PDB file of C-alpha atoms and ligand atoms in Angstrom:
ATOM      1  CA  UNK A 193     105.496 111.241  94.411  1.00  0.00           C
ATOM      2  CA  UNK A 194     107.159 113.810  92.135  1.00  0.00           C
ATOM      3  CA  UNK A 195     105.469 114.372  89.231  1.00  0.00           C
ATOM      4  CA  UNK A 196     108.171 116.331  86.958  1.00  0.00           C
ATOM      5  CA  UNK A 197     106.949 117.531  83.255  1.00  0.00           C
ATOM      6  CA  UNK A 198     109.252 119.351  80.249  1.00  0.00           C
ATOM      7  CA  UNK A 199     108.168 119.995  76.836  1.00  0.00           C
ATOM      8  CA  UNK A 200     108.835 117.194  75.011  1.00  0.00           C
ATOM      9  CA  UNK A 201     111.305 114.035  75.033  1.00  0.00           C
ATOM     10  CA  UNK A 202     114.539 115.276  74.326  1.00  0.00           C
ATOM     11  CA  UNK A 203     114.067 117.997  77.254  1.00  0.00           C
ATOM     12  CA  UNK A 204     112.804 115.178  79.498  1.00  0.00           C
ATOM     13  CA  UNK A 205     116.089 113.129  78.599  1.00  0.00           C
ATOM     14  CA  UNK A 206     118.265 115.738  79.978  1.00  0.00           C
ATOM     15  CA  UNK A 207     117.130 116.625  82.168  1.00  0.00           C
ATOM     16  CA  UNK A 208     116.610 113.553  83.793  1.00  0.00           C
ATOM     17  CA  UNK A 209     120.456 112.661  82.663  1.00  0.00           C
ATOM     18  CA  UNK A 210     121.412 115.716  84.718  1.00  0.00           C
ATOM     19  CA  UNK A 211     119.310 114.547  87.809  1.00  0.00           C
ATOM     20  CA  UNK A 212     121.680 111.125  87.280  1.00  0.00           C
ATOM     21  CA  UNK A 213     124.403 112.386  87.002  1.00  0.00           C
ATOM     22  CA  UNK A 214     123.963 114.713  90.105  1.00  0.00           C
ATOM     23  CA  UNK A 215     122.862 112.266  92.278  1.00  0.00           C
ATOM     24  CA  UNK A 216     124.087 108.604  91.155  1.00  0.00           C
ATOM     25  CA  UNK A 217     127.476 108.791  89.440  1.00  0.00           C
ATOM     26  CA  UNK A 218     128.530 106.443  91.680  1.00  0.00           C
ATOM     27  CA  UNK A 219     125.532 104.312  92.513  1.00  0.00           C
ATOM     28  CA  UNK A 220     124.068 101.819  91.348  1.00  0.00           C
ATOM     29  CA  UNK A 221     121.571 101.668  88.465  1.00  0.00           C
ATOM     30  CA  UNK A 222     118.809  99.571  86.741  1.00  0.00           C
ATOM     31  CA  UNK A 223     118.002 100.161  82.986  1.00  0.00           C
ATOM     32  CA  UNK A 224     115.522  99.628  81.181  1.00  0.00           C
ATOM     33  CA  UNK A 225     114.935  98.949  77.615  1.00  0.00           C
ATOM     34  CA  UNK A 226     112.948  99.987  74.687  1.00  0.00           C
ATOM     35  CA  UNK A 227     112.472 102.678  72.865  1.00  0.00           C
ATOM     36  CA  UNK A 228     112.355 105.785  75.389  1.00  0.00           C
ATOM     37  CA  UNK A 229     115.536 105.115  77.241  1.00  0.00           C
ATOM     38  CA  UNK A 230     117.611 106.258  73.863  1.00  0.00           C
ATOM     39  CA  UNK A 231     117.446 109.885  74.459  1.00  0.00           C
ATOM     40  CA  UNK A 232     118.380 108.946  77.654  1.00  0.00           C
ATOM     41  CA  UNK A 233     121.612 107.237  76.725  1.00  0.00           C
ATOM     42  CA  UNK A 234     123.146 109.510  74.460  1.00  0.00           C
ATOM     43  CA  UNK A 235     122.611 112.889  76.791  1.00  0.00           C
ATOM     44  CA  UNK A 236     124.541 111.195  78.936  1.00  0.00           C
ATOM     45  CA  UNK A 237     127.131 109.670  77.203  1.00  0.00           C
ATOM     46  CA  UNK A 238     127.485 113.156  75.501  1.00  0.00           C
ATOM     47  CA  UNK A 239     127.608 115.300  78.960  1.00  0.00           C
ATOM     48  CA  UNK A 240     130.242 112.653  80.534  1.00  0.00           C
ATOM     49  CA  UNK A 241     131.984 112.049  77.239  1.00  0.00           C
ATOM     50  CA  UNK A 242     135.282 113.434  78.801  1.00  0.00           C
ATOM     51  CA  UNK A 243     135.049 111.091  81.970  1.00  0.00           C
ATOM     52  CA  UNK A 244     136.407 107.907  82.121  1.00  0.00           C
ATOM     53  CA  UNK A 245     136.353 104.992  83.840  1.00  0.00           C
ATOM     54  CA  UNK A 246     133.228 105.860  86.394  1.00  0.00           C
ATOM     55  CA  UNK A 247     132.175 103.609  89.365  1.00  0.00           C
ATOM     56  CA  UNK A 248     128.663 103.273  87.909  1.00  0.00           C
ATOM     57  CA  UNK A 249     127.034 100.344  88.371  1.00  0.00           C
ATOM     58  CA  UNK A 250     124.966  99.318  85.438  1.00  0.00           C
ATOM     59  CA  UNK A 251     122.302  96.696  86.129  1.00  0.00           C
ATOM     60  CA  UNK A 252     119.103  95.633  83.689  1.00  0.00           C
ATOM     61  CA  UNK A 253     115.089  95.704  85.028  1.00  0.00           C
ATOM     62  CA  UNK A 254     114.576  93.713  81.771  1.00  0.00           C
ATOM     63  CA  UNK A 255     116.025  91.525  78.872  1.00  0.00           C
ATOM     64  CA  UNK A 256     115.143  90.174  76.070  1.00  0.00           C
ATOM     65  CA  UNK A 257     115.794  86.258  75.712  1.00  0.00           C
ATOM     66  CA  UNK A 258     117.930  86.908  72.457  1.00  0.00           C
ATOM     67  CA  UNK A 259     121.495  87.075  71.840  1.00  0.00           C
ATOM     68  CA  UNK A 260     123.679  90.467  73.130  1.00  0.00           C
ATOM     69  CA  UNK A 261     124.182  91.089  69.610  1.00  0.00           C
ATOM     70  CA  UNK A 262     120.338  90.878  68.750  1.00  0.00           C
ATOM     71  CA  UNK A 263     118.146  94.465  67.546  1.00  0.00           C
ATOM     72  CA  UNK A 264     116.283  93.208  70.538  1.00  0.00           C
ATOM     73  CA  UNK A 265     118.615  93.154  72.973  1.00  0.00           C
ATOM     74  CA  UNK A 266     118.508  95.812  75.967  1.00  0.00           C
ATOM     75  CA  UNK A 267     122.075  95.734  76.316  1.00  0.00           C
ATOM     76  CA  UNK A 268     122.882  96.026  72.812  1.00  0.00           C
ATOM     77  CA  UNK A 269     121.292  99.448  73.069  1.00  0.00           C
ATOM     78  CA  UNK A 270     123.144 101.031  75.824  1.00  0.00           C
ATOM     79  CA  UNK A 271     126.441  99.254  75.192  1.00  0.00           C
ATOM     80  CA  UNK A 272     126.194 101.580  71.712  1.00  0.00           C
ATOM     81  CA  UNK A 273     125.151 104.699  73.137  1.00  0.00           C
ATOM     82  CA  UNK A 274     126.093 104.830  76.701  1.00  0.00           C
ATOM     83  CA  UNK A 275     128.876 102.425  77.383  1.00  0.00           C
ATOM     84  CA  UNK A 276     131.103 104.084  74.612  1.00  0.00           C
ATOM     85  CA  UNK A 277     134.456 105.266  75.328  1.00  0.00           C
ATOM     86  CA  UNK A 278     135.196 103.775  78.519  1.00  0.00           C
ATOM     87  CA  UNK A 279     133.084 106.355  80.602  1.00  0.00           C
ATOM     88  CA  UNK A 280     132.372 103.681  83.032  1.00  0.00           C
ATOM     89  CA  UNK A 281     134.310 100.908  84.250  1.00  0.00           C
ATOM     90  CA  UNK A 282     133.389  97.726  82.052  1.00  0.00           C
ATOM     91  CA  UNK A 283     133.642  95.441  85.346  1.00  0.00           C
ATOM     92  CA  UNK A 284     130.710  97.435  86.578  1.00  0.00           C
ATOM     93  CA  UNK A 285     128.291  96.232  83.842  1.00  0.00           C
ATOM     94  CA  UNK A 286     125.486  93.656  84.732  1.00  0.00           C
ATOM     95  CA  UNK A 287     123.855  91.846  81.654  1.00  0.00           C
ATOM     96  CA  UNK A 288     121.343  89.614  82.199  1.00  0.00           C
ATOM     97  CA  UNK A 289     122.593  87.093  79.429  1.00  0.00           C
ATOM     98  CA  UNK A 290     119.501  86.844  77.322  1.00  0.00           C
ATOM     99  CA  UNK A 291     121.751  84.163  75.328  1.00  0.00           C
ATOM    100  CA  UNK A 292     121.189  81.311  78.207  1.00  0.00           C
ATOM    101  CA  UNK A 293     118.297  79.045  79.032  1.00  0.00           C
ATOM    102  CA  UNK A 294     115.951  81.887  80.856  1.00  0.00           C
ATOM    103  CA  UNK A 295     115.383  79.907  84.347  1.00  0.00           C
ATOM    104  CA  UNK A 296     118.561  79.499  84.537  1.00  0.00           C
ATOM    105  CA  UNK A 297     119.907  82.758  83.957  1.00  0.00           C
ATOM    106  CA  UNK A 298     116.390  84.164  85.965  1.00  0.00           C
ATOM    107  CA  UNK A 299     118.324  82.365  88.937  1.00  0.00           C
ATOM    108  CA  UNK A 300     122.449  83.045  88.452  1.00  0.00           C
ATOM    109  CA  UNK A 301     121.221  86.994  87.577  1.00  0.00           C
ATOM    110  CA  UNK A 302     119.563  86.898  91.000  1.00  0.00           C
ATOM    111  CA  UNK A 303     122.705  85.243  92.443  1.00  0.00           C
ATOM    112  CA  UNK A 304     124.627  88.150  91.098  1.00  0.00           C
ATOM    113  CA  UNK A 305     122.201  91.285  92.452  1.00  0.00           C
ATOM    114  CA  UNK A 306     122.903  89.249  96.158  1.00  0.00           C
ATOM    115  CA  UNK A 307     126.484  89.287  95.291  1.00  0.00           C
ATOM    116  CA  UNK A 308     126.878  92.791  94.354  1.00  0.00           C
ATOM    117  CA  UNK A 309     124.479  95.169  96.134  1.00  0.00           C
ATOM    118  CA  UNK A 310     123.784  95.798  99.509  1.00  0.00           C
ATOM    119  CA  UNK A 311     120.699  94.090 100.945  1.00  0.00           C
ATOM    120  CA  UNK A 312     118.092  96.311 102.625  1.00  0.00           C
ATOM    121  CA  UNK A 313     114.915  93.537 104.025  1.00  0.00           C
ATOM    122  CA  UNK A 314     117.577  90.958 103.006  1.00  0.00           C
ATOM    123  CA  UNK A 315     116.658  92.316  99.348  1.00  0.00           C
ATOM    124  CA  UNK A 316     118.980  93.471  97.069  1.00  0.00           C
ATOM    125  CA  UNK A 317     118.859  97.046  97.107  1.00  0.00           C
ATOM    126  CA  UNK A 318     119.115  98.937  93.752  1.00  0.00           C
ATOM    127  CA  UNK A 319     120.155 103.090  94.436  1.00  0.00           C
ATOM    128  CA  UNK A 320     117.955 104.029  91.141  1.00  0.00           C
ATOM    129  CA  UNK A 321     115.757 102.143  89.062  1.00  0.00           C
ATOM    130  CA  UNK A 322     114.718 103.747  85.296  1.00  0.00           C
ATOM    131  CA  UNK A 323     111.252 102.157  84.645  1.00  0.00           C
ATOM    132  CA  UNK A 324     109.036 102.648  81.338  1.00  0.00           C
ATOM    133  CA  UNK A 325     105.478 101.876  80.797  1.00  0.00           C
ATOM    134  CA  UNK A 326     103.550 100.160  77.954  1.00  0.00           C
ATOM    135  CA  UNK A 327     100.559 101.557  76.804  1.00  0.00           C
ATOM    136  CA  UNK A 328      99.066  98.352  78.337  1.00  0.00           C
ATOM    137  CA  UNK A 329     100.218  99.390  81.806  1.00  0.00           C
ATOM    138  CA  UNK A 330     103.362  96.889  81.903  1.00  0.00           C
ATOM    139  CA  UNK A 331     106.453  98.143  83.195  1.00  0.00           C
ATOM    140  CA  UNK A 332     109.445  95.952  83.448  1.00  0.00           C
ATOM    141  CA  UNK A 333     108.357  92.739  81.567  1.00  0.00           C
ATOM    142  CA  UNK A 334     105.766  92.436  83.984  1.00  0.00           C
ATOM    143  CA  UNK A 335     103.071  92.239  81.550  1.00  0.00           C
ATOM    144  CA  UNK A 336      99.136  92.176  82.563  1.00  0.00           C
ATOM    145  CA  UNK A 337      98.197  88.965  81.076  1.00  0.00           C
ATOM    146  CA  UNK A 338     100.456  86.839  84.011  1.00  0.00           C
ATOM    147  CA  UNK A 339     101.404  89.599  86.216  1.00  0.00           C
ATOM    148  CA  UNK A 340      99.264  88.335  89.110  1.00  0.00           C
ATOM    149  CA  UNK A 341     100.743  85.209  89.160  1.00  0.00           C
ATOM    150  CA  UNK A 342     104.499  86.686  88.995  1.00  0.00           C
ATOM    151  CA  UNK A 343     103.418  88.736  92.444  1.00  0.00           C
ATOM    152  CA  UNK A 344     105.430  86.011  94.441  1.00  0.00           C
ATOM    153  CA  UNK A 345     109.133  85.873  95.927  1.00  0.00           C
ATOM    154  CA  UNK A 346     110.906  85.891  93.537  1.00  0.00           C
ATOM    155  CA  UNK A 347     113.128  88.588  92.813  1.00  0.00           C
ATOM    156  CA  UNK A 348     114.066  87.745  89.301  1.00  0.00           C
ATOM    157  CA  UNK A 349     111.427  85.950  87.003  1.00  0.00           C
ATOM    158  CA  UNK A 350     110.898  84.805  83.454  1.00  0.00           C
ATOM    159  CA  UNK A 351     108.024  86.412  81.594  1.00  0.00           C
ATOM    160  CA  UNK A 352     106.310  85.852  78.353  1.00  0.00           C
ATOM    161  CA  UNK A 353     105.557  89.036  75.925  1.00  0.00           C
ATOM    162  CA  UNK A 354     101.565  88.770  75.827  1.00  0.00           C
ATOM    163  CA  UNK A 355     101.558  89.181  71.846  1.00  0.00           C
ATOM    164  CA  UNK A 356     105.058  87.619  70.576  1.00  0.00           C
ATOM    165  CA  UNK A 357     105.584  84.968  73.018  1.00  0.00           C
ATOM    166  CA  UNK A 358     108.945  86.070  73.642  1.00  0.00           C
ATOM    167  CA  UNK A 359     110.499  84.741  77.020  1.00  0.00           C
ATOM    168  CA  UNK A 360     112.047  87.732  78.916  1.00  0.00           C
ATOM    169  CA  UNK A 361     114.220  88.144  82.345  1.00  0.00           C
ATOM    170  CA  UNK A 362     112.453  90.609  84.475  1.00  0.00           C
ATOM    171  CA  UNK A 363     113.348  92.381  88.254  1.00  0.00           C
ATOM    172  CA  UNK A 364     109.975  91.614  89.988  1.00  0.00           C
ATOM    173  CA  UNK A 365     107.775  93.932  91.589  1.00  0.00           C
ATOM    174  CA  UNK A 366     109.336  93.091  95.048  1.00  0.00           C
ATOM    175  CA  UNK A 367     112.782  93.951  94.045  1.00  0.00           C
ATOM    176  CA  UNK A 368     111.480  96.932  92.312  1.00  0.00           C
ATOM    177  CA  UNK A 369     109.806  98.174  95.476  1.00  0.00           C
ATOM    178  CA  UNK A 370     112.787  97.668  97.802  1.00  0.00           C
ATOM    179  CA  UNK A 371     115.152 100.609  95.506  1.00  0.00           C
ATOM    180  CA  UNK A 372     115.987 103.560  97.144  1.00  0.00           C
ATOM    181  CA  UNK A 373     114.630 105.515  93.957  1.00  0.00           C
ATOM    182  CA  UNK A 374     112.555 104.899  91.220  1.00  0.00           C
ATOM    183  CA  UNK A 375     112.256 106.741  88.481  1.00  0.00           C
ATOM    184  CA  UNK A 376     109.049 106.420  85.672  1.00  0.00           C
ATOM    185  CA  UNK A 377     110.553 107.679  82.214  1.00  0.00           C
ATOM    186  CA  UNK A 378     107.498 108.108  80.174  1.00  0.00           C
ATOM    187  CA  UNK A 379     106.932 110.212  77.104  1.00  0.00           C
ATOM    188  CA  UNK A 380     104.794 110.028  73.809  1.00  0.00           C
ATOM    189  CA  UNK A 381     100.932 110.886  73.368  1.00  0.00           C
ATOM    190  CA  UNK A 382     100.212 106.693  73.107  1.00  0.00           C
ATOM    191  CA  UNK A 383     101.050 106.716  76.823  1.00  0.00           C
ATOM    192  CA  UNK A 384      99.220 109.510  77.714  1.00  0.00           C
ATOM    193  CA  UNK A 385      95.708 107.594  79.034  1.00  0.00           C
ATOM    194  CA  UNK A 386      97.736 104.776  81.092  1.00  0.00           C
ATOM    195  CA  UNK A 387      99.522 108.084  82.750  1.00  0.00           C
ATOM    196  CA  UNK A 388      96.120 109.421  83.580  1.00  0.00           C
ATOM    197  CA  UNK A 389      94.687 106.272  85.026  1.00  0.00           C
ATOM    198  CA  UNK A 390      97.928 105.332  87.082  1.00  0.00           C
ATOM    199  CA  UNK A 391      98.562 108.110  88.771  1.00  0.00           C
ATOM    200  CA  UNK A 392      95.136 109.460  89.558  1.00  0.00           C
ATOM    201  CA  UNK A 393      93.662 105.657  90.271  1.00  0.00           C
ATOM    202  CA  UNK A 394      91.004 105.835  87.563  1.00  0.00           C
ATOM    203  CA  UNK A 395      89.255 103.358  85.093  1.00  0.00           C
ATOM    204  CA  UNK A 396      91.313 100.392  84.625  1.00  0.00           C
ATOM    205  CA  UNK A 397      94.403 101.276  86.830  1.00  0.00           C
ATOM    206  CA  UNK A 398      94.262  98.355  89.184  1.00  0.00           C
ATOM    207  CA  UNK A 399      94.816  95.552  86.270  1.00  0.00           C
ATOM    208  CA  UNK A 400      98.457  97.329  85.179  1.00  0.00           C
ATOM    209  CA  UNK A 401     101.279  96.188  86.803  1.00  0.00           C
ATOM    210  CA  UNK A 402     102.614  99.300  86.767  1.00  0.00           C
ATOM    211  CA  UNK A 403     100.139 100.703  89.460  1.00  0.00           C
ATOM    212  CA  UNK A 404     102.015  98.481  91.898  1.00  0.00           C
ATOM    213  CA  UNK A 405     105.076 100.067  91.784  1.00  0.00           C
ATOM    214  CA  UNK A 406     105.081 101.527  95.303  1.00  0.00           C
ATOM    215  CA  UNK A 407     108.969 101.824  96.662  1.00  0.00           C
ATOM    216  CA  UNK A 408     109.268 101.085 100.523  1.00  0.00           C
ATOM    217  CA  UNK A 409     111.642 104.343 100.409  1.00  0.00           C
ATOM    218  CA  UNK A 410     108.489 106.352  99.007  1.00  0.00           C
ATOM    219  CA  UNK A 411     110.903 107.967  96.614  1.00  0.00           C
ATOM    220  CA  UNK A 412     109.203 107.792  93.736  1.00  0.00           C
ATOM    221  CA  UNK A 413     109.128 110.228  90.336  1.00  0.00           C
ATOM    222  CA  UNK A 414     107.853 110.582  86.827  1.00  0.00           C
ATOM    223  CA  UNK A 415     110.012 112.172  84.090  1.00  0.00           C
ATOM    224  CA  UNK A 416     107.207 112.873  81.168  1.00  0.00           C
ATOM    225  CA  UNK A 417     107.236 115.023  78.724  1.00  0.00           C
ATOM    226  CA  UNK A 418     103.906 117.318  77.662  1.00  0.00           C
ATOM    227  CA  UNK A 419     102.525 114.597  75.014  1.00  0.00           C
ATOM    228  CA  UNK A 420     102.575 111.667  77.796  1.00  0.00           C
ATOM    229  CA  UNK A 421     100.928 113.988  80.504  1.00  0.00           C
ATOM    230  CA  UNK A 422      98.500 115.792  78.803  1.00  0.00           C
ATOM    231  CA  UNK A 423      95.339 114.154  80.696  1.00  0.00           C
ATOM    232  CA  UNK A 424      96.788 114.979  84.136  1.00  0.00           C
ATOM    233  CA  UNK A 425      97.124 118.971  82.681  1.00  0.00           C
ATOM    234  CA  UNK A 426      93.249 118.803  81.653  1.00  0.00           C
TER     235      UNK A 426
HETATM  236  C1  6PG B  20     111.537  96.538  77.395  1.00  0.00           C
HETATM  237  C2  6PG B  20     111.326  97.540  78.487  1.00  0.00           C
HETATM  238  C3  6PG B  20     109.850  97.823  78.617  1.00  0.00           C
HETATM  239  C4  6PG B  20     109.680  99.256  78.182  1.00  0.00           C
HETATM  240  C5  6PG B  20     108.246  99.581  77.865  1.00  0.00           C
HETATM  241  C6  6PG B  20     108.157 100.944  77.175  1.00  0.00           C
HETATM  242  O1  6PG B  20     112.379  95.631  77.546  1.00  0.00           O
HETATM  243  O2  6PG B  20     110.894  96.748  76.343  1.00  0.00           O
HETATM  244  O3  6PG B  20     111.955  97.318  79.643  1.00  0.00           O
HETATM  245  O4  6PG B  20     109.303  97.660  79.885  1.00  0.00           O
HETATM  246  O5  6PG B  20     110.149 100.114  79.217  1.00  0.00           O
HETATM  247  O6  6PG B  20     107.754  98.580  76.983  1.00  0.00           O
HETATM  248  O7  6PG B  20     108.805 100.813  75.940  1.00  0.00           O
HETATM  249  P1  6PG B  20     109.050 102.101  74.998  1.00  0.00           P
HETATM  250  O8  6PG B  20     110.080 102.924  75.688  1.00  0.00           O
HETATM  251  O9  6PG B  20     109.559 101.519  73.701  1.00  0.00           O
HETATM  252  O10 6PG B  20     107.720 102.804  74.854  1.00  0.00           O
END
């Protein structure tokens, strides 16, 4: 486990942007959403602004069940500050379609991974995956509140957002596990205590879902930033 720390978010963004872009240009890579992944987006879109038409292959660990054209939406966010003038190859973007009936789409977006990756344990195998964390331990949309029960075979689930209710499309933890790379992109003082606990196995670890991310390939790093890191420094 590499455990790599800058001084604040917008340091953490590039350099983690440069470690992509060094090492995955043409791989394939699993997004995910929120807040934190912004940074992310533009320092790239701004160092490969004069590139076009990249192999990338752009894949989602989550989605909201709303429209592409939602404030929600994962996609929305990166198609406005990553996918802008044609750096990558449009072809090469997955969305899960947060638009359909979220079973159904759980099942054809799975359909799609087997399709278009290589299988490694007759698993699709992502190169990178870009996770975040909740300051309830979730990661993905694999939220506490159901996240035992979503520990099965699946390798693309529907999940429910503990406080809004709001159905989701979510990589499970054994598709998450079988990447060649994963990557935890965590900054912000709120996170700071779930940091602590997951990576040093303390107090309440064991009931975030994020504590089971554990990649067969053992290739596994954090990209945070002072504020989110501060207990491990104490
Ligand atoms: C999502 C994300 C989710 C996110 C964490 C952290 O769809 O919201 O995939 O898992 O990574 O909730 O979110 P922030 O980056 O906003 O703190």
């Amino acid at each position: 486990m590499n455990i790599n720390i800058y001084k604040n978010k917008e340091e953490v963004s590039e350099k983690l942007s440069d470690h992509i872009i060094k090492n995955h240009i043409n791989n394939s890579i699993a997004l995910s959403g929120g807040s934190t992944p912004l940074l992310l987006f533009k320092s790239l879109s701004r160092k490969l602004s004069s590139s076009k038409n990249l192999n990338t292959k752009f894949y989602w660990v989550d989605e909201r069940c709303v429209p592409p054209d939602s404030d929600e939406s994962n996609y929305k966010m990166a198609k406005e500050n990553l996918f802008i003038n044609n750096i990558f190859k449009s072809e090469n973007i997955y969305r899960i379609k947060g638009e359909n009936e979220p079973q159904k789409e759980a099942i054809s977006y799975d359909k799609n991974l087997r399709k278009t990756l290589k299988l490694k344990h007759d698993i699709p195998q992502f190169d990178l995956i870009i996770l975040g964390i909740g300051d309830d331990g979730h990661t993905a949309s694999l939220f506490p509140h159901e996240f035992q029960n979503l520990r099965g075979e699946e390798e693309c689930l529907v999940a429910t957002h503990p406080s809004s209710g709001q159905k989701r499309i979510s990589l499970s933890e054994k598709i998450i596990n079988n990447a060649k790379e994963v990557i935890f992109h965590v900054t912000g003082s709120g996170k700071k205590y779930v940091i602590d606990e997951i990576i040093n196995k303390t107090g309440n670890y064991k009931s975030y879902p994020a504590s089971y991310i554990s990649p067969k390939s053992t290739n596994l790093s954090w990209y945070l930033d002072f504020e989110a890191s501060e207990m491990l420094t104490k």
